Short mmCIF file of C-alpha atoms in Angstrom, two decimals:
data_model
loop_
_atom_site.label_atom_id
_atom_site.label_comp_id
_atom_site.label_asym_id
_atom_site.label_seq_id
_atom_site.Cartn_x
_atom_site.Cartn_y
_atom_site.Cartn_z
CA MET N 264 40.56 61.14 3.28
CA GLU N 265 37.70 58.77 3.25
CA GLU N 266 38.30 55.58 5.14
CA LYS N 267 37.93 52.44 3.06
CA MET N 268 34.87 50.65 4.41
CA ASN N 269 34.55 46.90 4.57
CA PRO N 270 31.07 46.32 3.20
CA TYR N 271 30.70 43.27 5.42
CA PRO N 272 32.11 44.00 8.86
CA ILE N 273 32.34 40.94 11.09
CA SER N 274 29.31 40.85 13.29
CA SER N 275 28.50 38.68 16.25
CA ILE N 276 25.68 36.98 14.35
CA GLN N 277 28.19 35.92 11.69
CA ILE N 278 30.56 34.44 14.26
CA LEU N 279 27.62 32.70 15.90
CA SER N 280 26.40 31.16 12.66
CA ILE N 281 29.89 30.00 11.69
CA LEU N 282 30.35 28.37 15.08
CA PHE N 283 26.91 26.80 14.94
CA SER N 284 27.50 25.38 11.45
CA LEU N 285 30.82 23.94 12.59
CA PHE N 286 29.14 22.47 15.66
CA LEU N 287 26.47 20.78 13.54
CA LEU N 288 29.08 19.41 11.15
CA GLY N 289 31.08 18.07 14.10
CA LEU N 290 27.93 16.54 15.57
CA ILE N 291 27.10 14.69 12.36
CA ILE N 292 30.63 13.33 12.08
CA ALA N 293 30.58 12.23 15.72
CA LEU N 294 27.25 10.49 15.13
CA ILE N 295 28.65 8.69 12.11
CA ARG N 296 31.62 7.52 14.16
CA LYS N 297 29.34 6.19 16.88
CA LYS N 298 27.16 4.59 14.17
CA LYS N 299 24.09 6.45 15.41
CA ILE N 300 23.35 7.70 11.93
CA ARG N 301 23.88 5.87 8.68
CA GLU N 302 26.18 7.45 6.14
CA GLU N 303 23.52 7.52 3.45
CA TYR N 304 21.35 9.80 5.56
CA ALA N 305 24.29 11.79 6.86
CA ILE N 306 25.41 12.86 3.40
CA LEU N 307 22.41 15.12 2.82
CA TRP N 308 22.83 16.72 6.23
CA ILE N 309 26.52 17.32 5.68
CA VAL N 310 25.82 18.99 2.36
CA ILE N 311 23.22 21.23 4.01
CA PHE N 312 25.50 22.19 6.90
CA LEU N 313 28.31 22.93 4.44
CA VAL N 314 25.94 25.26 2.60
CA PHE N 315 25.20 26.97 5.94
CA LEU N 316 28.91 27.30 6.66
CA ILE N 317 29.75 28.73 3.26
CA LEU N 318 26.89 31.21 3.48
CA SER N 319 27.97 32.39 6.93
CA VAL N 320 31.65 32.77 6.01
CA PHE N 321 31.06 34.58 2.72
CA ARG N 322 28.36 37.05 3.51
CA GLY N 323 28.56 38.68 0.12
CA LEU N 324 27.27 35.47 -1.40
CA ILE N 325 23.73 36.09 -0.22
CA ASP N 326 23.77 39.53 -1.83
CA ARG N 327 24.94 38.06 -5.10
CA ILE N 328 22.36 35.30 -5.03
CA SER N 329 19.66 37.86 -4.26
CA THR N 330 20.74 40.06 -7.16
CA PHE N 331 20.89 37.06 -9.44
CA LEU N 332 17.40 35.92 -8.45
CA GLY N 333 16.04 39.45 -8.41
CA ILE N 334 15.16 39.32 -4.72
CA GLN N 335 15.25 42.75 -3.07
CA TYR N 336 15.19 41.61 0.52
CA GLN N 337 18.31 39.53 1.11
CA PRO N 338 17.11 37.48 4.10
CA ALA N 339 14.34 36.18 1.83
CA SER N 340 16.92 34.39 -0.32
CA LEU N 341 18.37 32.88 2.83
CA PHE N 342 14.93 31.53 3.72
CA LEU N 343 14.49 30.28 0.19
CA ILE N 344 17.71 28.28 0.40
CA LEU N 345 16.76 26.98 3.84
CA PHE N 346 13.31 25.92 2.68
CA GLY N 347 14.80 24.23 -0.35
CA CYS N 348 17.15 22.22 1.84
CA LEU N 349 14.41 21.19 4.29
CA PHE N 350 12.14 20.31 1.42
CA LEU N 351 14.71 17.97 -0.04
CA LEU N 352 15.30 16.35 3.34
CA THR N 353 11.63 15.65 4.07
CA PHE N 354 11.16 14.37 0.57
CA HIS N 355 14.07 12.04 1.06
CA PHE N 356 12.50 10.81 4.30
CA SER N 357 9.18 10.08 2.58
CA ILE N 358 11.00 7.87 0.13
CA VAL N 359 12.89 6.11 2.91
CA ILE N 360 9.69 5.57 4.92
CA SER N 361 7.83 4.17 1.92
CA ASP N 362 10.65 1.76 1.27
CA MET N 363 10.71 0.70 4.91
CA LYS N 364 6.97 0.14 4.99
CA LYS N 365 7.25 -2.10 1.97
CA LYS N 366 10.01 -4.11 3.62
CA ILE N 367 8.14 -4.38 6.93
CA ASN N 368 5.06 -5.69 5.14
CA SER N 369 7.14 -8.18 3.25
CA LEU N 370 8.76 -9.35 6.49
CA ALA N 371 5.40 -9.65 8.25
CA MET N 372 3.99 -11.66 5.37
CA THR N 373 6.94 -14.06 5.31
CA MET N 374 6.82 -14.41 9.07
CA THR N 375 3.10 -15.16 8.96
CA LEU N 376 3.62 -17.92 6.42
CA LEU N 377 6.50 -19.46 8.36
CA GLU N 378 4.62 -19.33 11.65
CA GLY N 379 1.65 -21.00 10.01
CA LYS N 380 3.85 -23.75 8.65
CA LEU N 381 5.51 -24.24 12.01
CA SER N 382 2.27 -24.60 13.94
CA GLU N 383 0.94 -26.99 11.30
CA GLU N 384 4.03 -29.18 11.70
CA LYS N 385 3.67 -29.09 15.47
CA LYS N 386 0.10 -30.30 15.15
CA GLU N 387 1.13 -33.20 12.95
CA ALA N 388 3.99 -34.34 15.19
CA PRO N 389 2.89 -36.74 17.93
CA MET J 34 -7.76 -29.13 -9.64
CA LYS J 35 -6.67 -27.85 -6.26
CA ILE J 36 -8.91 -25.01 -5.13
CA LEU J 37 -8.05 -22.65 -2.31
CA VAL J 38 -10.66 -20.45 -0.69
CA LEU J 39 -9.09 -17.39 0.88
CA ILE J 40 -11.06 -15.78 3.67
CA ALA J 41 -9.67 -12.52 5.00
CA ALA J 42 -10.87 -11.67 8.48
CA PHE J 43 -10.35 -8.59 10.58
CA ASN J 44 -12.51 -8.53 13.72
CA GLU J 45 -15.23 -10.79 12.34
CA GLU J 46 -16.18 -12.75 15.47
CA ASP J 47 -19.91 -12.60 14.61
CA THR J 48 -19.69 -13.84 11.06
CA ILE J 49 -16.53 -15.83 10.46
CA GLU J 50 -17.87 -19.17 11.68
CA GLY J 51 -20.92 -18.95 9.42
CA VAL J 52 -18.82 -18.00 6.41
CA ILE J 53 -16.55 -21.00 6.96
CA GLN J 54 -19.50 -23.39 7.35
CA GLN J 55 -21.19 -22.03 4.23
CA THR J 56 -17.95 -22.33 2.28
CA ARG J 57 -17.51 -25.95 3.38
CA LEU J 58 -21.05 -26.70 2.36
CA HIS J 59 -20.82 -25.19 -1.10
CA LEU J 60 -17.22 -26.01 -1.95
CA PRO J 61 -16.58 -29.29 -0.15
CA SER J 62 -13.50 -30.17 -2.18
CA ALA J 63 -11.73 -26.86 -1.61
CA ASP J 64 -9.11 -26.11 1.03
CA ILE J 65 -9.92 -23.15 3.25
CA LEU J 66 -7.34 -20.62 4.35
CA VAL J 67 -8.29 -17.90 6.79
CA VAL J 68 -5.92 -14.98 7.13
CA ASN J 69 -6.57 -13.31 10.44
CA ASP J 70 -5.39 -9.78 9.86
CA GLY J 71 -4.46 -8.80 13.40
CA SER J 72 -7.98 -9.04 14.85
CA THR J 73 -8.39 -7.70 18.36
CA ASP J 74 -11.66 -9.51 19.14
CA ARG J 75 -12.37 -13.25 19.56
CA THR J 76 -11.80 -14.06 15.88
CA LYS J 77 -8.52 -15.84 16.60
CA ASN J 78 -10.04 -18.07 19.30
CA ILE J 79 -12.97 -18.96 17.07
CA LEU J 80 -10.59 -19.90 14.30
CA THR J 81 -8.49 -22.22 16.46
CA ARG J 82 -11.62 -24.20 17.25
CA GLN J 83 -12.32 -24.86 13.56
CA GLU J 84 -11.15 -28.13 12.15
CA SER J 85 -9.35 -28.76 8.88
CA ILE J 86 -8.74 -25.20 7.87
CA SER J 87 -5.41 -23.42 7.55
CA ILE J 88 -5.02 -20.32 9.66
CA LEU J 89 -2.45 -17.59 9.24
CA ASN J 90 -2.22 -14.81 11.80
CA HIS J 91 -0.74 -11.45 10.89
CA PRO J 92 1.38 -9.95 13.66
CA PHE J 93 -0.49 -6.65 13.19
CA ASN J 94 -3.26 -5.31 11.03
CA MET J 95 -2.00 -4.89 7.49
CA GLY J 96 -5.26 -4.14 5.73
CA ILE J 97 -7.25 -6.23 3.32
CA GLY J 98 -4.53 -5.94 0.67
CA GLY J 99 -1.98 -7.39 3.08
CA ALA J 100 -4.27 -10.29 3.92
CA VAL J 101 -4.83 -11.07 0.26
CA TRP J 102 -1.14 -10.84 -0.45
CA THR J 103 -0.34 -13.33 2.32
CA GLY J 104 -3.02 -15.64 0.91
CA PHE J 105 -1.53 -15.36 -2.58
CA ASN J 106 1.90 -16.32 -1.33
CA PHE J 107 0.45 -19.27 0.60
CA PHE J 108 -1.25 -20.31 -2.63
CA VAL J 109 2.01 -20.17 -4.60
CA ARG J 110 3.99 -22.07 -1.98
CA ASN J 111 1.43 -24.82 -1.73
CA ASP J 112 0.88 -25.27 -5.42
CA TYR J 113 -2.82 -24.62 -5.87
CA ASP J 114 -4.57 -24.22 -9.22
CA CYS J 115 -7.29 -21.74 -8.49
CA LEU J 116 -8.12 -19.26 -5.75
CA VAL J 117 -11.45 -17.84 -4.61
CA ARG J 118 -11.66 -14.83 -2.33
CA ILE J 119 -14.51 -14.60 0.14
CA ASP J 120 -14.68 -11.87 2.77
CA GLY J 121 -15.07 -12.87 6.39
CA ASP J 122 -17.89 -10.41 6.99
CA GLY J 123 -20.58 -12.41 5.20
CA GLN J 124 -21.07 -10.02 2.29
CA HIS J 125 -19.96 -12.56 -0.28
CA PRO J 126 -22.25 -15.55 -0.65
CA PRO J 127 -20.23 -18.80 -0.72
CA SER J 128 -23.19 -20.38 -2.55
CA GLN J 129 -22.20 -18.38 -5.64
CA ALA J 130 -18.49 -19.16 -5.47
CA LYS J 131 -18.97 -22.05 -7.87
CA ASN J 132 -20.10 -19.65 -10.58
CA LEU J 133 -16.88 -17.73 -10.15
CA ILE J 134 -14.72 -20.80 -10.59
CA GLU J 135 -16.48 -22.12 -13.66
CA PRO J 136 -14.88 -19.77 -16.24
CA LEU J 137 -11.49 -20.64 -14.73
CA LEU J 138 -12.10 -24.35 -15.16
CA ASN J 139 -13.02 -23.80 -18.80
CA GLN J 140 -9.89 -21.65 -19.15
CA ASP J 141 -12.12 -18.81 -20.23
CA ALA J 142 -10.52 -16.26 -17.91
CA ASP J 143 -7.71 -15.64 -15.45
CA LEU J 144 -9.71 -13.38 -13.19
CA VAL J 145 -13.43 -13.67 -12.57
CA ILE J 146 -15.16 -10.85 -10.73
CA GLY J 147 -18.50 -11.20 -9.01
CA SER J 148 -20.25 -7.96 -9.88
CA ARG J 149 -23.14 -6.39 -8.00
CA PHE J 150 -24.00 -4.13 -10.88
CA ILE J 151 -24.79 -6.50 -13.72
CA GLU J 152 -28.23 -7.44 -12.51
CA ARG J 153 -28.40 -4.88 -9.72
CA GLU J 154 -29.91 -7.29 -7.27
CA GLY J 155 -29.23 -7.70 -3.58
CA TYR J 156 -27.09 -5.34 -1.55
CA LEU J 157 -25.50 -2.66 -3.71
CA SER J 158 -23.60 -0.70 -1.06
CA SER J 159 -24.63 2.70 0.32
CA LEU J 160 -25.42 5.65 -1.94
CA PRO J 161 -22.27 7.76 -1.36
CA ARG J 162 -20.17 4.70 -1.88
CA ARG J 163 -21.97 3.75 -5.02
CA GLY J 164 -21.16 7.25 -6.26
CA GLY J 165 -17.49 6.62 -5.58
CA ILE J 166 -17.61 3.24 -7.30
CA LYS J 167 -19.35 4.78 -10.30
CA LEU J 168 -16.74 7.53 -10.59
CA LEU J 169 -13.98 4.98 -10.27
CA ASN J 170 -15.52 2.86 -12.99
CA ILE J 171 -15.81 5.79 -15.38
CA LEU J 172 -12.23 6.86 -14.75
CA THR J 173 -10.68 3.42 -14.89
CA GLY J 174 -12.73 2.71 -17.98
CA PHE J 175 -11.33 5.83 -19.57
CA PHE J 176 -7.72 5.54 -18.46
CA LEU J 177 -7.24 1.82 -18.35
CA LYS J 178 -9.72 0.87 -21.02
CA ASN J 179 -11.42 -1.83 -19.02
CA GLU J 180 -15.11 -2.52 -18.98
CA VAL J 181 -15.43 -3.86 -15.49
CA THR J 182 -18.67 -2.78 -13.83
CA ASP J 183 -17.64 -3.53 -10.26
CA ASN J 184 -14.01 -2.59 -9.85
CA THR J 185 -14.09 -2.66 -6.06
CA SER J 186 -15.71 -6.05 -5.62
CA GLY J 187 -13.47 -8.39 -3.65
CA PHE J 188 -15.56 -11.43 -4.56
CA ARG J 189 -13.16 -12.84 -7.13
CA ALA J 190 -11.57 -16.01 -8.43
CA TYR J 191 -8.06 -16.19 -9.87
CA SER J 192 -6.17 -18.62 -12.03
CA ARG J 193 -2.75 -19.84 -10.99
CA ARG J 194 -1.11 -17.60 -13.58
CA ALA J 195 -2.86 -14.55 -12.21
CA VAL J 196 -1.99 -15.29 -8.59
CA SER J 197 1.66 -15.98 -9.43
CA LEU J 198 1.94 -12.58 -11.04
CA LEU J 199 0.19 -10.71 -8.24
CA ALA J 200 1.97 -12.54 -5.42
CA LYS J 201 5.27 -10.95 -6.39
CA ASP J 202 4.49 -7.30 -5.93
CA TYR J 203 1.02 -6.67 -4.66
CA PRO J 204 -0.73 -3.29 -4.69
CA PHE J 205 -1.40 -3.12 -0.98
CA ASP J 206 -3.53 -0.13 -0.25
CA TYR J 207 -6.11 -0.42 -2.98
CA PRO J 208 -5.84 -3.89 -4.44
CA GLU J 209 -9.03 -4.44 -6.42
CA PRO J 210 -8.96 -1.86 -9.23
CA ILE J 211 -5.20 -2.11 -9.60
CA GLU J 212 -5.39 -5.88 -9.87
CA VAL J 213 -7.66 -5.43 -12.86
CA TYR J 214 -5.22 -2.95 -14.33
CA LEU J 215 -2.12 -5.08 -13.76
CA LEU J 216 -3.71 -8.20 -15.17
CA SER J 217 -5.23 -6.55 -18.21
CA LYS J 218 -1.89 -4.89 -18.94
CA LYS J 219 -0.31 -8.32 -19.11
CA GLY J 220 -3.04 -9.49 -21.45
CA PHE J 221 -4.84 -11.72 -18.96
CA LYS J 222 -8.49 -12.36 -19.61
CA ILE J 223 -10.91 -10.81 -17.15
CA LYS J 224 -14.51 -11.83 -16.90
CA GLU J 225 -17.39 -10.51 -14.86
CA ILE J 226 -20.37 -12.47 -13.72
CA SER J 227 -23.38 -11.33 -11.78
CA ALA J 228 -23.28 -11.81 -8.02
CA ILE J 229 -25.83 -11.00 -5.40
CA MET J 230 -24.29 -9.81 -2.17
CA ASN J 231 -25.56 -9.40 1.35
CA GLU J 232 -25.28 -6.41 3.60
CA ARG J 233 -22.57 -7.13 6.12
CA LYS J 234 -23.97 -8.97 9.11
CA GLY J 235 -21.58 -7.84 11.77
CA GLY J 236 -18.41 -5.95 12.47
CA ILE J 237 -17.53 -2.71 10.77
CA SER J 238 -16.35 -2.27 7.22
CA SER J 239 -12.63 -1.91 6.80
CA ILE J 240 -13.39 1.18 4.76
CA ASN J 241 -15.66 3.80 6.33
CA LEU J 242 -16.99 6.75 4.36
CA MET J 243 -14.10 9.13 5.04
CA HIS J 244 -11.70 6.35 4.30
CA SER J 245 -13.47 5.38 1.13
CA TYR J 246 -12.86 8.78 -0.37
CA TYR J 247 -9.26 8.70 0.80
CA TYR J 248 -9.08 5.28 -0.84
CA LEU J 249 -10.61 6.69 -4.00
CA ILE J 250 -8.02 9.46 -4.17
CA LYS J 251 -5.19 6.99 -3.68
CA VAL J 252 -6.53 4.71 -6.38
CA LEU J 253 -6.92 7.60 -8.78
CA LEU J 254 -3.37 8.72 -8.06
CA THR J 255 -2.06 5.26 -8.87
CA ILE J 256 -4.12 5.11 -12.03
CA PHE J 257 -2.84 8.51 -13.17
CA ALA J 258 0.77 7.60 -12.43
CA ASN J 259 0.41 4.31 -14.21
CA PHE J 260 -1.42 5.88 -17.11
CA PHE J 261 1.65 7.86 -18.01
CA ALA J 262 3.95 4.94 -17.44
CA TRP J 263 1.78 2.87 -19.69
CA ARG J 264 1.68 5.36 -22.53
CA LYS J 265 5.44 5.45 -22.79
CA LYS J 266 5.64 1.80 -23.71
#
């Protein structure tokens, strides 16, 4: 009798990646609680870590994605997903930075005008 | 008619005093505002010694666009009628500022640009830069349908209407060509007159050669992006 084989036997790398994903998720939540990271930025990270977690728990998923995309070498699809996530994150940061730069400039301009007005008033006062 | 002369200065210790004196001489009725854009040399000290000018000091260097933007907002808050921009490096001759204001007084235009390339006299900028300016003119002419010959000239006069519009949301990094675009989009009248400029007497240009091509690319990007936005309407 042939023994029924589990196509995805639990390996140490799988356990490691599950634990690591859980750790990262826990870290993000702890950071939110301590207010070290704002929720709006945390959301993207949480989504990404959840994707990691799902991929490490259901190993067959990568195979299916690879077949669907027509990728022969499964780890390549993993890298693709990873790159996609990182891409989104950095893009998001560029938008945030641009917005911040605009606000900083606006603040500096307002401050400059107020400071000018203040020193003018000081000059006029006896 | 309340006229404000806006002088942007970034490390112009050699020239700023002369520019202010010349401006006083040629536009005695105008108020002078100097925006010191985070200079690290003696510019700030020199400015404090000057009498009857307004000085605004940026907390850090924000670039020429930032200095102009601050000046525009000062203009709006203090209710002026017309603004003339003169650079602190001595390239723009205050003696010709009157010519810039004239079309504004006659309500002939909302923006008057002093162009180096109408009569091609005086200092016309270095050759590689002229190439960049030429390319910019061709492209902006094509995409934005304007016939300005000197899109990068900062020697300009603005009506109150024009300043009020630009003071709200100013194109920081590359103000001059985009100003033309924004104003012509809103149907403001733009006029060019001939101006003869000097080679800068001191300091270093805010835009060196490497930067000027970086600047060019940024401007082109904005023009492209806006071109599509414009077509939709």
